[in-house]
CSV table of C-alpha atoms and ligand atoms in Angstrom, one decimal:
chain,number,residue,atom,x,y,z
A,1,MET,CA,96.0,116.7,81.1
A,2,LYS,CA,98.0,114.8,78.5
A,3,ILE,CA,101.3,112.9,78.6
A,4,THR,CA,103.8,114.7,76.3
A,5,LYS,CA,107.1,113.0,76.8
A,6,LEU,CA,108.9,110.0,78.4
A,7,GLU,CA,112.7,110.4,79.0
A,8,THR,CA,115.0,107.9,80.6
A,9,PHE,CA,118.4,108.5,82.3
A,10,VAL,CA,121.0,105.8,82.9
A,11,VAL,CA,122.7,107.0,86.1
A,12,PRO,CA,125.4,105.5,88.3
A,13,PRO,CA,125.8,103.4,90.3
A,14,ARG,CA,123.5,101.1,88.4
A,15,TRP,CA,120.1,102.8,88.0
A,16,LEU,CA,117.6,104.0,85.4
A,17,PHE,CA,115.3,107.0,86.1
A,18,LEU,CA,112.3,108.0,84.0
A,19,LYS,CA,110.8,111.4,83.7
A,20,ILE,CA,107.2,111.7,82.4
A,21,GLU,CA,106.1,115.2,81.3
A,22,THR,CA,102.6,116.5,80.8
A,23,ASP,CA,101.1,119.5,78.9
A,24,GLU,CA,100.1,121.1,82.3
A,25,GLY,CA,103.8,121.2,83.4
A,26,ILE,CA,103.4,118.5,86.1
A,27,VAL,CA,106.2,116.0,85.8
A,28,GLY,CA,106.5,112.5,87.4
A,29,TRP,CA,109.5,110.4,88.1
A,30,GLY,CA,109.9,106.6,88.1
A,31,GLU,CA,112.7,104.1,88.4
A,32,PRO,CA,112.2,101.3,85.8
A,33,ILE,CA,115.2,99.1,86.3
A,34,VAL,CA,116.5,95.6,86.4
A,35,GLU,CA,120.0,95.6,87.8
A,36,GLY,CA,122.4,94.8,84.9
A,37,ARG,CA,119.7,95.4,82.2
A,38,ALA,CA,119.2,99.2,82.4
A,39,HIS,CA,119.5,99.9,78.7
A,40,THR,CA,117.2,97.0,77.8
A,41,VAL,CA,114.5,98.3,80.2
A,42,ALA,CA,115.0,101.8,78.7
A,43,ALA,CA,114.2,100.4,75.3
A,44,ALA,CA,111.1,98.7,76.7
A,45,VAL,CA,110.0,102.1,78.2
A,46,ASP,CA,110.6,103.7,74.8
A,47,GLU,CA,108.3,101.1,73.2
A,48,LEU,CA,105.5,101.8,75.8
A,49,ALA,CA,105.8,105.5,75.1
A,50,ASP,CA,104.2,105.1,71.6
A,51,TYR,CA,101.0,104.3,73.3
A,52,LEU,CA,101.2,106.6,76.3
A,53,ILE,CA,102.0,109.9,74.5
A,54,GLY,CA,98.8,112.0,74.3
A,55,LYS,CA,97.0,109.9,76.9
A,56,ASP,CA,95.5,111.3,80.2
A,57,PRO,CA,98.1,110.4,82.9
A,58,LEU,CA,95.4,110.1,85.6
A,59,LEU,CA,93.9,106.9,84.1
A,60,ILE,CA,96.6,104.8,85.7
A,61,GLU,CA,94.7,101.5,86.1
A,62,ASP,CA,93.7,101.5,82.4
A,63,HIS,CA,97.2,102.3,81.3
A,64,TRP,CA,98.5,99.5,83.5
A,65,GLN,CA,96.1,97.0,82.0
A,66,VAL,CA,97.0,98.2,78.4
A,67,MET,CA,100.7,98.0,79.1
A,68,TYR,CA,100.3,94.5,80.6
A,69,ARG,CA,97.6,92.9,78.4
A,70,ALA,CA,97.8,94.6,75.1
A,71,GLY,CA,101.5,93.6,74.6
A,72,PHE,CA,100.1,90.1,74.2
A,73,TYR,CA,103.3,88.6,75.6
A,74,ARG,CA,103.5,89.5,79.3
A,75,GLY,CA,105.4,89.2,82.5
A,76,GLY,CA,109.1,88.8,83.1
A,77,PRO,CA,111.7,91.2,84.6
A,78,ILE,CA,112.1,93.5,81.6
A,79,THR,CA,108.5,94.2,80.7
A,80,MET,CA,107.3,94.3,84.3
A,81,SER,CA,110.1,96.7,85.3
A,82,ALA,CA,109.3,99.0,82.4
A,83,ILE,CA,105.7,99.0,83.4
A,84,ALA,CA,106.7,99.6,87.1
A,85,GLY,CA,108.7,102.7,86.3
A,86,VAL,CA,105.9,104.2,84.2
A,87,ASP,CA,103.4,103.3,86.9
A,88,GLN,CA,105.5,105.0,89.6
A,89,ALA,CA,105.8,108.2,87.5
A,90,LEU,CA,102.0,108.3,86.8
A,91,TRP,CA,101.3,108.0,90.5
A,92,ASP,CA,103.8,110.8,91.1
A,93,ILE,CA,101.9,113.0,88.6
A,94,LYS,CA,98.5,112.1,90.1
A,95,GLY,CA,99.6,112.9,93.6
A,96,LYS,CA,101.1,116.2,92.5
A,97,HIS,CA,98.0,117.0,90.5
A,98,HIS,CA,95.8,116.6,93.6
A,99,GLY,CA,98.5,118.1,95.9
A,100,VAL,CA,98.5,114.9,98.1
A,101,PRO,CA,100.9,112.0,98.8
A,102,VAL,CA,100.2,108.8,96.8
A,103,HIS,CA,99.2,107.0,100.0
A,104,ALA,CA,96.3,109.5,100.5
A,105,LEU,CA,94.9,108.4,97.1
A,106,LEU,CA,95.2,104.7,98.1
A,107,GLY,CA,93.0,104.9,101.1
A,108,GLY,CA,95.3,106.7,103.5
A,109,GLN,CA,98.2,105.6,105.7
A,110,VAL,CA,97.8,102.9,108.3
A,111,ARG,CA,101.1,103.6,110.0
A,112,ASP,CA,103.2,106.7,110.7
A,113,LYS,CA,106.6,105.1,110.1
A,114,ILE,CA,108.1,101.8,109.1
A,115,LYS,CA,111.1,99.8,110.4
A,116,VAL,CA,114.1,99.7,108.0
A,117,TYR,CA,117.0,97.3,107.8
A,118,SER,CA,120.6,97.9,106.8
A,119,TRP,CA,122.8,95.6,104.7
A,120,ILE,CA,125.9,94.4,106.4
A,121,GLY,CA,128.9,92.7,105.0
A,122,GLY,CA,128.5,93.2,101.2
A,123,ASP,CA,128.7,90.4,98.7
A,124,ARG,CA,131.2,88.3,100.6
A,125,PRO,CA,130.2,88.1,104.3
A,126,SER,CA,133.4,88.7,106.2
A,127,ASP,CA,133.8,91.0,109.1
A,128,VAL,CA,130.1,91.2,109.4
A,129,ALA,CA,130.1,91.4,113.2
A,130,ASN,CA,131.8,94.7,113.4
A,131,ASN,CA,129.7,96.0,110.6
A,132,ALA,CA,126.5,94.9,112.4
A,133,ARG,CA,127.6,96.5,115.7
A,134,ALA,CA,128.2,99.8,113.9
A,135,VAL,CA,124.8,99.7,112.2
A,136,VAL,CA,123.0,99.0,115.5
A,137,GLU,CA,124.9,101.9,117.1
A,138,ARG,CA,123.4,104.1,114.3
A,139,GLY,CA,119.9,103.1,115.6
A,140,PHE,CA,118.9,100.2,113.2
A,141,LYS,CA,116.9,97.5,114.9
A,142,ALA,CA,117.4,95.0,112.0
A,143,VAL,CA,120.1,94.0,109.6
A,144,LYS,CA,120.5,91.8,106.6
A,145,MET,CA,123.5,89.8,105.5
A,146,ASN,CA,124.4,87.4,102.8
A,147,GLY,CA,124.5,83.8,104.0
A,148,SER,CA,127.1,82.1,101.9
A,149,GLU,CA,129.5,82.7,99.2
A,150,GLU,CA,129.6,80.2,96.3
A,151,LEU,CA,128.0,77.0,97.3
A,152,GLN,CA,127.8,74.0,95.1
A,153,ILE,CA,124.7,71.8,94.8
A,154,ILE,CA,126.3,69.4,97.3
A,155,ASP,CA,129.2,71.1,99.2
A,156,THR,CA,131.4,70.4,102.2
A,157,PHE,CA,130.5,71.1,105.8
A,158,ASP,CA,133.3,73.7,106.2
A,159,LYS,CA,131.2,76.0,104.0
A,160,VAL,CA,128.2,75.5,106.2
A,161,GLN,CA,130.4,76.0,109.3
A,162,GLY,CA,131.5,79.4,107.7
A,163,VAL,CA,127.9,80.5,107.5
A,164,ILE,CA,127.2,79.4,111.0
A,165,ASN,CA,130.3,81.3,112.3
A,166,ASN,CA,129.3,84.5,110.5
A,167,VAL,CA,125.7,84.4,111.8
A,168,ALA,CA,126.8,83.5,115.3
A,169,ALA,CA,129.2,86.4,115.3
A,170,VAL,CA,126.5,88.8,114.3
A,171,ARG,CA,124.0,87.5,116.8
A,172,GLU,CA,126.7,87.8,119.5
A,173,ALA,CA,127.5,91.4,118.4
A,174,VAL,CA,123.9,92.7,118.2
A,175,GLY,CA,122.2,90.8,121.1
A,176,PRO,CA,119.0,88.9,121.1
A,177,ASN,CA,116.5,91.6,120.0
A,178,VAL,CA,117.9,92.9,116.7
A,179,GLY,CA,116.4,91.3,113.7
A,180,ILE,CA,118.8,89.4,111.5
A,181,GLY,CA,117.8,88.5,107.9
A,182,VAL,CA,120.0,86.0,106.2
A,183,ASP,CA,119.9,86.1,102.4
A,184,PHE,CA,120.8,82.9,100.6
A,185,HIS,CA,120.5,85.0,97.4
A,186,GLY,CA,119.6,81.9,95.3
A,187,ARG,CA,123.1,80.7,95.8
A,188,VAL,CA,121.9,77.7,97.7
A,189,HIS,CA,120.4,74.6,96.1
A,190,LYS,CA,117.8,72.4,97.9
A,191,PRO,CA,120.2,69.8,99.3
A,192,MET,CA,122.3,72.4,101.1
A,193,ALA,CA,119.4,74.7,101.9
A,194,LYS,CA,117.9,71.9,104.2
A,195,VAL,CA,121.2,71.6,106.0
A,196,LEU,CA,121.7,75.4,106.4
A,197,ALA,CA,118.1,76.0,107.5
A,198,LYS,CA,118.4,73.5,110.3
A,199,GLU,CA,121.8,74.7,111.5
A,200,LEU,CA,120.7,78.3,111.6
A,201,ASP,CA,117.5,77.7,113.5
A,202,PRO,CA,119.1,78.3,117.0
A,203,PHE,CA,120.0,81.9,116.0
A,204,LYS,CA,116.4,83.0,116.0
A,205,LEU,CA,116.6,84.8,112.7
A,206,MET,CA,114.1,87.4,111.5
A,207,PHE,CA,114.0,85.5,108.2
A,208,ILE,CA,115.9,83.4,105.7
A,209,GLU,CA,115.6,85.0,102.3
A,210,GLU,CA,115.5,83.1,99.0
A,211,PRO,CA,116.5,79.8,100.7
A,212,VAL,CA,116.1,78.4,97.1
A,213,LEU,CA,115.3,80.3,93.9
A,214,SER,CA,111.7,81.1,93.5
A,215,GLU,CA,111.5,78.8,90.4
A,216,ASN,CA,112.3,76.0,92.8
A,217,VAL,CA,109.6,76.9,95.3
A,218,GLU,CA,108.3,73.3,95.7
A,219,ALA,CA,111.7,72.6,97.3
A,220,LEU,CA,110.5,74.7,100.2
A,221,ARG,CA,108.2,71.9,101.3
A,222,ASP,CA,111.3,70.0,102.6
A,223,ILE,CA,113.1,73.1,103.9
A,224,VAL,CA,110.3,74.4,106.1
A,225,ASN,CA,110.3,71.2,108.0
A,226,GLN,CA,113.8,71.8,109.1
A,227,THR,CA,113.3,75.2,110.7
A,228,SER,CA,111.0,77.5,112.6
A,229,THR,CA,112.5,80.6,110.9
A,230,PRO,CA,110.2,82.6,108.7
A,231,ILE,CA,110.9,82.1,105.0
A,232,ALA,CA,111.0,85.2,102.7
A,233,LEU,CA,110.9,85.1,98.9
A,234,GLY,CA,109.9,87.1,95.9
A,235,GLU,CA,112.4,89.7,94.6
A,236,ARG,CA,112.4,87.7,91.3
A,237,LEU,CA,108.7,87.4,90.9
A,238,TYR,CA,107.0,90.0,88.8
A,239,SER,CA,103.2,89.9,89.1
A,240,ARG,CA,100.1,88.6,91.0
A,241,TRP,CA,100.2,85.6,88.7
A,242,ASP,CA,103.8,84.8,89.7
A,243,PHE,CA,102.9,85.2,93.4
A,244,LYS,CA,99.7,83.2,93.4
A,245,HIS,CA,101.5,79.8,93.2
A,246,ILE,CA,103.9,80.9,96.0
A,247,LEU,CA,101.1,82.0,98.3
A,248,ALA,CA,98.8,79.1,97.5
A,249,GLY,CA,101.6,76.6,98.3
A,250,GLY,CA,101.8,78.0,101.8
A,251,TYR,CA,105.6,77.8,102.1
A,252,VAL,CA,106.4,81.4,102.6
A,253,ASP,CA,105.9,83.7,105.6
A,254,ILE,CA,107.1,86.9,104.0
A,255,ILE,CA,106.9,88.1,100.4
A,256,GLN,CA,109.4,90.5,98.9
A,257,PRO,CA,108.1,92.0,95.7
A,258,ASP,CA,110.3,94.8,94.2
A,259,ALA,CA,108.2,97.9,93.4
A,260,SER,CA,110.6,98.6,90.4
A,261,HIS,CA,110.3,95.0,89.1
A,262,ALA,CA,106.8,93.9,89.9
A,263,GLY,CA,104.6,96.3,88.0
A,264,GLY,CA,104.9,99.3,90.3
A,265,ILE,CA,102.5,100.7,92.9
A,266,THR,CA,99.4,99.4,91.1
A,267,GLU,CA,100.6,95.8,91.0
A,268,CYS,CA,102.5,95.6,94.3
A,269,ARG,CA,99.5,97.0,96.2
A,270,LYS,CA,97.4,94.1,94.8
A,271,ILE,CA,100.2,91.5,95.5
A,272,ALA,CA,100.3,92.8,99.1
A,273,ALA,CA,96.6,92.5,99.5
A,274,MET,CA,96.7,88.9,98.1
A,275,ALA,CA,99.4,88.1,100.7
A,276,GLU,CA,97.3,89.6,103.5
A,277,ALA,CA,94.6,87.1,102.7
A,278,TYR,CA,97.1,84.3,103.3
A,279,ASP,CA,98.4,86.0,106.6
A,280,VAL,CA,101.7,86.5,104.9
A,281,ALA,CA,103.9,89.5,105.7
A,282,LEU,CA,105.2,92.1,103.2
A,283,ALA,CA,108.9,93.3,103.1
A,284,LEU,CA,109.4,95.1,99.8
A,285,HIS,CA,112.7,94.5,98.2
A,286,CYS,CA,114.6,97.7,97.4
A,287,PRO,CA,118.4,97.8,96.9
A,288,LEU,CA,117.8,100.6,94.4
A,289,GLY,CA,117.6,104.4,94.2
A,290,PRO,CA,115.6,107.1,95.8
A,291,ILE,CA,112.5,107.0,93.6
A,292,ALA,CA,112.2,103.2,94.1
A,293,LEU,CA,112.5,103.7,97.9
A,294,ALA,CA,109.9,106.5,97.9
A,295,THR,CA,107.6,104.2,96.0
A,296,CYS,CA,108.0,101.5,98.5
A,297,LEU,CA,107.2,103.8,101.4
A,298,GLN,CA,103.9,104.8,99.7
A,299,ILE,CA,103.0,101.1,99.5
A,300,ASP,CA,104.2,100.4,103.0
A,301,ALA,CA,102.0,103.2,104.2
A,302,VAL,CA,98.8,101.5,103.0
A,303,SER,CA,99.7,97.8,103.4
A,304,TYR,CA,98.6,96.4,106.7
A,305,ASN,CA,101.0,93.4,106.5
A,306,ALA,CA,104.1,95.5,105.7
A,307,PHE,CA,106.5,95.2,108.6
A,308,ILE,CA,110.0,96.3,107.4
A,309,GLN,CA,111.5,98.1,104.4
A,310,GLU,CA,114.8,97.4,102.7
A,311,GLN,CA,116.8,100.4,101.7
A,312,SER,CA,120.2,100.9,100.1
A,313,LEU,CA,121.8,103.8,101.9
A,314,GLY,CA,125.5,103.0,102.1
A,315,ILE,CA,125.0,99.6,100.5
A,316,HIS,CA,128.1,98.0,98.8
A,317,TYR,CA,126.7,98.7,95.3
A,318,ASN,CA,126.4,102.5,95.9
A,319,LYS,CA,130.1,103.4,96.3
A,320,GLY,CA,130.5,107.0,95.1
A,321,ASN,CA,126.8,107.6,94.1
A,322,ASP,CA,124.3,107.1,96.9
A,323,LEU,CA,120.6,107.4,97.4
A,324,LEU,CA,120.5,110.9,98.7
A,325,ASP,CA,122.7,112.4,96.0
A,326,TYR,CA,119.9,112.6,93.5
A,327,ILE,CA,117.2,114.3,95.6
A,328,ARG,CA,116.8,117.8,97.0
A,329,ASN,CA,114.9,116.7,100.1
A,330,PRO,CA,117.1,114.0,101.6
A,331,GLU,CA,115.4,114.5,105.0
A,332,VAL,CA,112.5,112.4,103.6
A,333,PHE,CA,114.7,109.3,104.2
A,334,LYS,CA,116.0,110.3,107.6
A,335,TYR,CA,116.1,107.2,109.8
A,336,GLU,CA,115.2,107.7,113.4
A,337,ASP,CA,115.6,104.9,115.9
A,338,GLY,CA,115.5,102.3,113.1
A,339,PHE,CA,112.4,103.7,111.5
A,340,VAL,CA,111.7,106.0,108.5
A,341,SER,CA,108.6,108.2,108.5
A,342,ILE,CA,106.0,107.9,105.8
A,343,PRO,CA,106.6,110.8,103.3
A,344,GLN,CA,103.9,113.5,103.3
A,345,GLY,CA,104.9,115.5,100.3
A,346,PRO,CA,102.8,115.4,97.1
A,347,GLY,CA,103.2,112.5,94.8
A,348,LEU,CA,105.9,110.1,95.7
A,349,GLY,CA,107.3,112.7,98.1
A,350,VAL,CA,110.8,113.0,96.7
A,351,ASP,CA,112.1,116.1,94.9
A,352,VAL,CA,114.4,114.7,92.2
A,353,ASN,CA,117.4,116.9,91.4
A,354,GLU,CA,117.1,117.0,87.7
A,355,GLU,CA,120.3,118.9,87.1
A,356,LYS,CA,122.2,116.2,89.0
A,357,VAL,CA,120.4,113.4,87.1
A,358,ARG,CA,121.3,115.0,83.7
A,359,GLU,CA,124.9,115.6,84.8
A,360,MET,CA,125.3,111.9,85.9
A,361,ALA,CA,123.5,110.5,82.9
A,362,LYS,CA,126.4,111.9,80.8
A,363,ILE,CA,128.6,109.4,82.7
A,364,GLY,CA,126.0,106.6,82.8
A,365,HIS,CA,127.0,103.1,83.7
A,366,ARG,CA,127.3,99.6,82.3
A,367,TRP,CA,126.8,97.8,85.6
A,368,ARG,CA,126.7,94.0,85.2
A,369,ASN,CA,126.2,91.2,87.7
A,370,PRO,CA,129.5,89.6,88.7
A,371,VAL,CA,130.1,86.2,87.2
A,372,TRP,CA,131.3,83.7,89.9
A,373,ARG,CA,132.6,80.2,89.3
A,374,HIS,CA,133.0,77.2,91.5
A,375,GLU,CA,136.4,75.6,92.1
A,376,ASP,CA,135.7,73.1,89.3
A,377,GLY,CA,135.1,75.9,86.8
A,378,SER,CA,131.3,75.7,86.5
A,379,VAL,CA,129.4,78.9,86.9
A,380,ALA,CA,128.1,79.7,90.4
A,381,GLU,CA,124.9,81.5,91.2
A,382,TRP,CA,125.6,85.0,92.4
B,1,MG,MG1,117.7,89.1,98.2
């Protein structure tokens, strides 16, 4: 079998899909995307295609090593997301070729289903309590919310109080046993992260996410002393080499690689195994589309330390074009009692609706991250 064609599709709300064709008629789908940089990643995939056309799609590990090492310059969100999408599509082809799900090729599933969490509250966390109650009524056993809005490096206590009030309202609404993840989203700098971590400790959170940006990981040394809450991090890390410092430092309890940013199935599987050796949990980041989510479920299936999966159904970014609109077998993502089953179809397990993809690619998108500013006019982390 030989790879004959790589084709990318920029589709709303903010995604990029990749179709890889072979001379035997088997096709694979991937989702190589960095939010806000879809066209840049598409160009990176196009550059990788020069090498991949004519190659055997089943030699995934070798292609991964060539894409990573033979480019000389390596790492970073653009390159690693391009590699991720290609890797996903190659695993999809390999699974379809053998007529088995990807997890069967990775040693077989260790779980039947995985807990999922739902986003509540959108970008600006207001009215989160009602939102949380509604999500729990739909069966979810865990939710995630943004912690703060703009927060300056040193800020006033009313901002802290606002975060406390929101989290308290959610805890009150959902009761003691629903997991609450609070995402600081890199909006919080070390001085305020210490304050917030201590103040949020009484709410028994499932985790605090990105208490500081991953490039400031040494700041966690101070923060972990303020709280017993598990610390999660990693959506902006792209390889084993990025994660090794985080894991060796011993400051995180949960890692959150994104299978569309961190080199795909091949790399995230290895990152998960590294974390297992440090007794660190896995919660794959996935506010993306259906191919990315299907990819995550394949990794969750074979990763002993996976405990929960992010998913974007109904997320604030997806207004008008949601996860299920692009696949012909939406039942694969049917949530029951707060869990989603491990997919059992061949490859990634999703049947991509190519007609819909082509139709929506005519519309495309130019999604960009919002630019926020502080009261004094300086730019704020979003
Ligand atoms: Mg996050």
